[in-house]
GROMACS .gro file of C-alpha atoms in nm:
model
  299
    1MET     CA    1 -20.339   8.094   0.989
    2PRO     CA    2 -20.220   8.169   0.604
    3ASP     CA    3 -20.440   8.061   0.335
    4THR     CA    4 -20.161   7.791   0.194
    5GLY     CA    5 -20.372   7.814  -0.196
    6GLU     CA    6 -20.475   7.493  -0.188
    7HIS     CA    7 -20.901   7.433  -0.047
    8PRO     CA    8 -20.975   7.047  -0.004
    9ALA     CA    9 -21.320   6.972  -0.069
   10LYS     CA   10 -21.546   6.878   0.187
   11ASP     CA   11 -21.443   6.531   0.268
   12ILE     CA   12 -21.709   6.202   0.335
   13ALA     CA   13 -21.702   6.241   0.672
   14GLY     CA   14 -21.852   6.527   0.642
   15ARG     CA   15 -21.541   6.754   0.807
   16THR     CA   16 -21.558   7.112   0.592
   17ASP     CA   17 -21.261   7.329   0.466
   18GLU     CA   18 -21.152   7.665   0.403
   19LYS     CA   19 -21.387   7.826   0.122
   20ASP     CA   20 -21.203   7.877  -0.174
   21ILE     CA   21 -21.084   8.211  -0.323
   22SER     CA   22 -21.127   8.261  -0.670
   23VAL     CA   23 -20.822   8.400  -0.840
   24ARG     CA   24 -20.797   8.493  -1.246
   25ALA     CA   25 -20.580   8.328  -1.459
   26ASP     CA   26 -20.372   8.680  -1.419
   27GLY     CA   27 -20.352   8.622  -1.075
   28HIS     CA   28 -20.638   8.904  -0.948
   29GLU     CA   29 -20.890   8.808  -0.713
   30GLY     CA   30 -21.252   8.880  -0.718
   31ALA     CA   31 -21.349   8.819  -1.104
   32SER     CA   32 -21.686   8.583  -1.166
   33PRO     CA   33 -21.653   8.218  -1.189
   34LEU     CA   34 -21.740   8.083  -1.561
   35ILE     CA   35 -21.849   7.778  -1.391
   36GLU     CA   36 -21.823   7.676  -1.037
   37ALA     CA   37 -21.959   7.372  -0.859
   38GLN     CA   38 -21.998   7.388  -0.480
   39GLY     CA   39 -22.062   7.056  -0.206
   40LEU     CA   40 -22.148   6.838  -0.525
   41GLY     CA   41 -22.171   6.474  -0.443
   42PHE     CA   42 -22.263   6.225  -0.636
   43HIS     CA   43 -22.273   5.831  -0.633
   44HIS     CA   44 -22.449   5.545  -0.921
   45PRO     CA   45 -22.768   5.386  -0.787
   46GLY     CA   46 -22.627   5.081  -0.455
   47GLY     CA   47 -22.302   5.235  -0.523
   48ARG     CA   48 -22.038   5.389  -0.320
   49TRP     CA   49 -21.978   5.827  -0.315
   50LEU     CA   50 -21.748   5.874  -0.610
   51PHE     CA   51 -21.711   6.283  -0.486
   52LEU     CA   52 -21.922   6.459  -0.190
   53GLY     CA   53 -21.871   6.812  -0.115
   54LEU     CA   54 -21.658   6.911  -0.438
   55ASP     CA   55 -21.629   7.245  -0.484
   56LEU     CA   56 -21.392   7.391  -0.781
   57SER     CA   57 -21.450   7.712  -0.948
   58LEU     CA   58 -21.331   7.841  -1.280
   59GLN     CA   59 -21.331   8.189  -1.435
   60ALA     CA   60 -21.229   8.281  -1.874
   61GLY     CA   61 -20.922   8.223  -1.958
   62GLU     CA   62 -20.846   7.945  -1.694
   63VAL     CA   63 -20.731   7.562  -1.713
   64LEU     CA   64 -20.805   7.318  -1.476
   65ALA     CA   65 -20.620   6.977  -1.463
   66ILE     CA   66 -20.896   6.650  -1.341
   67LEU     CA   67 -20.588   6.395  -1.147
   68GLY     CA   68 -20.711   6.083  -1.038
   69PRO     CA   69 -20.661   5.640  -1.092
   70ASN     CA   70 -20.892   5.451  -1.289
   71GLY     CA   71 -21.275   5.442  -1.127
   72CYS     CA   72 -21.268   5.755  -0.946
   73GLY     CA   73 -21.455   5.888  -1.084
   74LYS     CA   74 -21.327   6.189  -1.301
   75SER     CA   75 -21.514   6.116  -1.623
   76THR     CA   76 -21.887   6.104  -1.425
   77LEU     CA   77 -21.768   6.434  -1.252
   78LEU     CA   78 -21.797   6.596  -1.624
   79ASP     CA   79 -22.116   6.441  -1.697
   80VAL     CA   80 -22.260   6.620  -1.381
   81LEU     CA   81 -22.073   6.888  -1.526
   82LEU     CA   82 -22.258   6.908  -1.800
   83ASP     CA   83 -22.576   6.804  -1.655
   84ILE     CA   84 -22.626   6.480  -1.821
   85HIS     CA   85 -22.605   6.342  -1.448
   86ARG     CA   86 -22.834   6.521  -1.180
   87PRO     CA   87 -22.570   6.493  -0.857
   88GLN     CA   88 -22.749   6.403  -0.526
   89GLU     CA   89 -22.564   6.698  -0.419
   90GLY     CA   90 -22.443   7.028  -0.425
   91GLN     CA   91 -22.484   7.191  -0.730
   92VAL     CA   92 -22.354   7.355  -1.062
   93ARG     CA   93 -22.357   7.720  -1.208
   94LYS     CA   94 -22.227   7.795  -1.556
   95GLN     CA   95 -22.286   8.116  -1.737
   96ALA     CA   96 -22.172   7.992  -2.050
   97THR     CA   97 -22.254   7.736  -2.297
   98CYS     CA   98 -22.003   7.397  -2.286
   99SER     CA   99 -21.855   7.209  -2.577
  100PHE     CA  100 -21.717   6.845  -2.487
  101VAL     CA  101 -21.480   6.671  -2.623
  102PRO     CA  102 -21.514   6.245  -2.461
  103GLN     CA  103 -21.291   6.020  -2.482
  104PHE     CA  104 -21.411   5.765  -2.751
  105PHE     CA  105 -21.722   5.838  -3.013
  106THR     CA  106 -21.824   5.526  -3.287
  107PRO     CA  107 -22.064   5.750  -3.530
  108PRO     CA  108 -22.353   5.527  -3.690
  109PHE     CA  109 -22.276   5.584  -3.995
  110ALA     CA  110 -21.961   5.680  -4.229
  111TYR     CA  111 -21.873   6.011  -4.186
  112SER     CA  112 -21.563   6.247  -4.326
  113VAL     CA  113 -21.357   6.403  -4.073
  114LEU     CA  114 -21.498   6.747  -4.220
  115ASP     CA  115 -21.831   6.585  -4.115
  116ILE     CA  116 -21.771   6.480  -3.752
  117VAL     CA  117 -21.605   6.876  -3.691
  118LEU     CA  118 -21.924   7.044  -3.881
  119MET     CA  119 -22.126   6.859  -3.580
  120GLY     CA  120 -21.978   7.095  -3.330
  121ARG     CA  121 -22.185   7.393  -3.541
  122SER     CA  122 -22.514   7.214  -3.512
  123THR     CA  123 -22.631   7.549  -3.230
  124HIS     CA  124 -22.564   7.775  -3.503
  125ILE     CA  125 -22.739   7.569  -3.778
  126GLN     CA  126 -23.130   7.643  -3.787
  127THR     CA  127 -23.324   7.282  -3.767
  128PHE     CA  128 -23.307   7.148  -4.112
  129GLY     CA  129 -23.102   7.386  -4.227
  130THR     CA  130 -22.694   7.331  -4.420
  131PRO     CA  131 -22.400   7.461  -4.338
  132SER     CA  132 -22.351   7.803  -4.436
  133PRO     CA  133 -21.975   7.852  -4.572
  134GLN     CA  134 -21.885   8.028  -4.267
  135ASP     CA  135 -21.975   7.680  -4.072
  136VAL     CA  136 -21.754   7.493  -4.300
  137ALA     CA  137 -21.490   7.789  -4.288
  138ILE     CA  138 -21.489   7.776  -3.898
  139ALA     CA  139 -21.490   7.396  -3.965
  140ARG     CA  140 -21.194   7.388  -4.112
  141GLN     CA  141 -20.976   7.664  -3.935
  142ALA     CA  142 -21.030   7.376  -3.611
  143LEU     CA  143 -20.901   7.087  -3.817
  144ALA     CA  144 -20.582   7.330  -3.915
  145ASP     CA  145 -20.569   7.419  -3.559
  146LEU     CA  146 -20.521   7.098  -3.460
  147GLY     CA  147 -20.238   7.031  -3.746
  148ILE     CA  148 -20.490   6.801  -3.936
  149ASP     CA  149 -20.669   6.949  -4.212
  150ASP     CA  150 -20.506   6.671  -4.411
  151LEU     CA  151 -20.728   6.433  -4.279
  152ALA     CA  152 -21.089   6.707  -4.375
  153ARG     CA  153 -21.221   6.384  -4.621
  154ARG     CA  154 -21.089   6.079  -4.466
  155ASP     CA  155 -21.322   5.854  -4.349
  156PHE     CA  156 -21.384   5.903  -3.915
  157ALA     CA  157 -21.364   5.587  -3.875
  158GLN     CA  158 -21.062   5.440  -4.001
  159LEU     CA  159 -20.869   5.686  -3.837
  160SER     CA  160 -20.686   5.540  -3.559
  161GLY     CA  161 -20.761   5.647  -3.176
  162GLY     CA  162 -20.555   5.954  -3.152
  163GLN     CA  163 -20.611   6.052  -3.497
  164ARG     CA  164 -20.969   6.053  -3.385
  165GLN     CA  165 -20.887   6.256  -3.036
  166LEU     CA  166 -20.801   6.550  -3.230
  167VAL     CA  167 -21.112   6.551  -3.444
  168LEU     CA  168 -21.333   6.501  -3.218
  169ALA     CA  169 -21.136   6.781  -3.012
  170ALA     CA  170 -21.178   6.985  -3.373
  171ARG     CA  171 -21.520   6.980  -3.365
  172ALA     CA  172 -21.551   7.045  -3.002
  173LEU     CA  173 -21.340   7.375  -3.106
  174ALA     CA  174 -21.579   7.431  -3.391
  175THR     CA  175 -21.854   7.503  -3.137
  176GLU     CA  176 -21.672   7.813  -3.084
  177ALA     CA  177 -21.843   7.729  -2.699
  178PRO     CA  178 -21.648   7.939  -2.404
  179ILE     CA  179 -21.641   7.613  -2.158
  180MET     CA  180 -21.428   7.329  -2.307
  181LEU     CA  181 -21.419   6.983  -2.100
  182LEU     CA  182 -21.229   6.724  -2.212
  183ASP     CA  183 -21.255   6.315  -2.112
  184GLU     CA  184 -20.846   6.240  -2.127
  185PRO     CA  185 -20.825   6.383  -2.454
  186THR     CA  186 -20.402   6.305  -2.505
  187SER     CA  187 -20.469   5.851  -2.407
  188ALA     CA  188 -20.426   5.772  -2.764
  189LEU     CA  189 -20.181   6.081  -2.863
  190ASP     CA  190 -19.788   5.991  -2.889
  191VAL     CA  191 -19.559   6.231  -2.717
  192HIS     CA  192 -19.593   6.510  -3.013
  193ASN     CA  193 -19.920   6.490  -3.041
  194GLN     CA  194 -19.992   6.514  -2.652
  195ASP     CA  195 -19.774   6.879  -2.721
  196ARG     CA  196 -19.976   7.003  -2.979
  197LEU     CA  197 -20.263   6.940  -2.815
  198LEU     CA  198 -20.157   7.065  -2.453
  199THR     CA  199 -20.037   7.366  -2.676
  200LEU     CA  200 -20.318   7.417  -2.865
  201LEU     CA  201 -20.513   7.457  -2.464
  202HIS     CA  202 -20.232   7.642  -2.365
  203ARG     CA  203 -20.345   7.903  -2.672
  204LEU     CA  204 -20.677   7.918  -2.649
  205SER     CA  205 -20.698   7.987  -2.277
  206ARG     CA  206 -20.493   8.307  -2.338
  207GLU     CA  207 -20.578   8.421  -2.634
  208ARG     CA  208 -20.906   8.370  -2.714
  209GLY     CA  209 -21.007   8.360  -2.308
  210LEU     CA  210 -21.181   7.958  -2.323
  211THR     CA  211 -21.191   7.811  -1.966
  212ILE     CA  212 -21.093   7.430  -2.008
  213LEU     CA  213 -21.110   7.190  -1.787
  214PHE     CA  214 -20.951   6.828  -1.895
  215THR     CA  215 -20.887   6.465  -1.704
  216THR     CA  216 -20.565   6.344  -1.679
  217HIS     CA  217 -20.297   6.070  -1.527
  218GLN     CA  218 -20.059   6.293  -1.622
  219PRO     CA  219 -19.920   6.511  -1.353
  220ASN     CA  220 -19.687   6.709  -1.651
  221HIS     CA  221 -19.977   6.822  -1.823
  222ALA     CA  222 -20.067   6.997  -1.561
  223LEU     CA  223 -19.761   7.128  -1.457
  224ALA     CA  224 -19.743   7.216  -1.836
  225VAL     CA  225 -20.074   7.437  -1.864
  226ALA     CA  226 -20.321   7.413  -1.575
  227HIS     CA  227 -20.376   7.704  -1.309
  228LYS     CA  228 -20.560   7.490  -1.120
  229THR     CA  229 -20.530   7.128  -1.037
  230LEU     CA  230 -20.785   6.884  -0.912
  231LEU     CA  231 -20.694   6.578  -0.748
  232MET     CA  232 -20.946   6.262  -0.704
  233THR     CA  233 -20.846   6.206  -0.358
  234GLN     CA  234 -21.108   6.008  -0.133
  235PRO     CA  235 -21.181   6.097   0.102
  236GLN     CA  236 -21.044   6.429   0.044
  237ALA     CA  237 -21.082   6.583  -0.267
  238ARG     CA  238 -20.814   6.870  -0.325
  239PHE     CA  239 -20.879   7.151  -0.517
  240GLY     CA  240 -20.601   7.470  -0.548
  241PRO     CA  241 -20.377   7.663  -0.729
  242THR     CA  242 -20.135   7.375  -0.966
  243ALA     CA  243 -19.793   7.485  -0.782
  244THR     CA  244 -19.975   7.456  -0.452
  245VAL     CA  245 -20.169   7.080  -0.534
  246LEU     CA  246 -19.957   6.912  -0.727
  247THR     CA  247 -19.730   6.844  -0.419
  248VAL     CA  248 -19.570   6.463  -0.454
  249ASP     CA  249 -19.729   6.339  -0.077
  250ASN     CA  250 -20.086   6.434  -0.286
  251LEU     CA  251 -20.028   6.262  -0.594
  252LYS     CA  252 -19.861   5.943  -0.360
  253GLN     CA  253 -20.193   5.937  -0.225
  254LEU     CA  254 -20.355   5.991  -0.548
  255PHE     CA  255 -20.195   5.700  -0.738
  256ASP     CA  256 -20.071   5.490  -0.416
  257ILE     CA  257 -19.730   5.474  -0.609
  258ASP     CA  258 -19.397   5.694  -0.501
  259MET     CA  259 -19.341   6.079  -0.707
  260ILE     CA  260 -19.033   6.243  -0.696
  261ARG     CA  261 -19.026   6.666  -0.850
  262LEU     CA  262 -18.693   6.698  -1.008
  263PRO     CA  263 -18.617   7.090  -1.125
  264ALA     CA  264 -18.469   7.097  -1.486
  265GLN     CA  265 -18.357   7.331  -1.759
  266PHE     CA  266 -18.346   7.290  -2.147
  267ASN     CA  267 -18.290   7.652  -2.387
  268GLY     CA  268 -18.256   7.863  -2.083
  269GLN     CA  269 -18.584   7.754  -1.951
  270ARG     CA  270 -18.602   7.675  -1.618
  271PHE     CA  271 -18.963   7.385  -1.501
  272GLU     CA  272 -19.014   7.082  -1.309
  273ASN     CA  273 -19.110   6.721  -1.423
  274ILE     CA  274 -19.329   6.473  -1.162
  275MET     CA  275 -19.185   6.101  -1.176
  276PRO     CA  276 -19.360   5.825  -1.077
  277VAL     CA  277 -19.127   5.566  -0.959
  278TYR     CA  278 -19.153   5.229  -1.073
  279ALA     CA  279 -19.143   4.973  -0.844
  280THR     CA  280 -18.943   4.739  -1.118
  281GLN     CA  281 -18.675   5.092  -1.088
  282LEU     CA  282 -18.563   5.008  -0.784
  283GLY     CA  283 -18.296   4.797  -0.641
  284ALA     CA  284 -18.530   4.515  -0.448
  285CYS     CA  285 -18.654   4.472  -0.756
  286HIS     CA  286 -18.425   4.403  -0.994
  287ALA     CA  287 -18.382   4.036  -0.972
  288ARG     CA  288 -18.238   3.844  -1.242
  289ILE     CA  289 -18.483   3.716  -1.515
  290ARG     CA  290 -18.291   3.381  -1.541
  291PRO     CA  291 -18.359   3.235  -1.958
  292PRO     CA  292 -18.656   2.958  -1.935
  293THR     CA  293 -18.434   2.642  -1.953
  294ASP     CA  294 -18.384   2.377  -2.296
  295PRO     CA  295 -18.571   2.069  -2.280
  296LYS     CA  296 -18.289   1.979  -2.483
  297SER     CA  297 -18.007   2.060  -2.253
  298VAL     CA  298 -18.128   1.846  -1.955
  299ASP     CA  299 -18.010   1.489  -1.861
   0.00000   0.00000   0.00000
């Protein structure tokens, strides 16, 4: 049977599937993974399995999009990969250090944006030491890469949610870690800043060889930048090349909503978009909404 390129994890019932074949971002097989998980399983005390038998592997320069509905364990998976939680089954192997962009961060004291980004340099600064001019330059460059260098002196606590997400991404970038994990990094961003962040992730993977894992609810984000995609379906997770895994059937099973995948063309470039079909967009749901009755007009 030919390999389709999609490699589902073992499901909760214990069935096993084909073993993943590692493929680098340039399409060649055989490179050593920079981060991988094998047979990973985790549940909170007394809770159900969030995932079980989950496999993934990424090499330098590869981008992984992790998709799943609310509460499926996307953030928990990142915590397991970061060794914050210990899995009940399986193991994680990393060949390099990681940086992390959380969904939320509330500092205990008032810090400027530049101070927050400089926290990403903490592993490069000796205990009780102060940031060097090089550390400050790296932090400022990270802000510039995100297009927010004008915020450097602003109070972090006074920023909007979207601005905070960009600052936290700059902090992770300033660590210069080879692996970057981001938890729903675009959830508070407008469309322009989503594009800005996705463009940066694409550039970091291609130009600096960063390995990037990010969670999202947007299939089009995976189409835009991800070499591989992990769909956290139950009872069987799916991992493999984005073009193979991101089918409308798989997405319907994942999100319990119909999807359509449409070809598009812009400025001579051909690409595809995935769109959900909302119930209110279907003719059967287009019931007329009657205006409220004016009590004065009632006899």
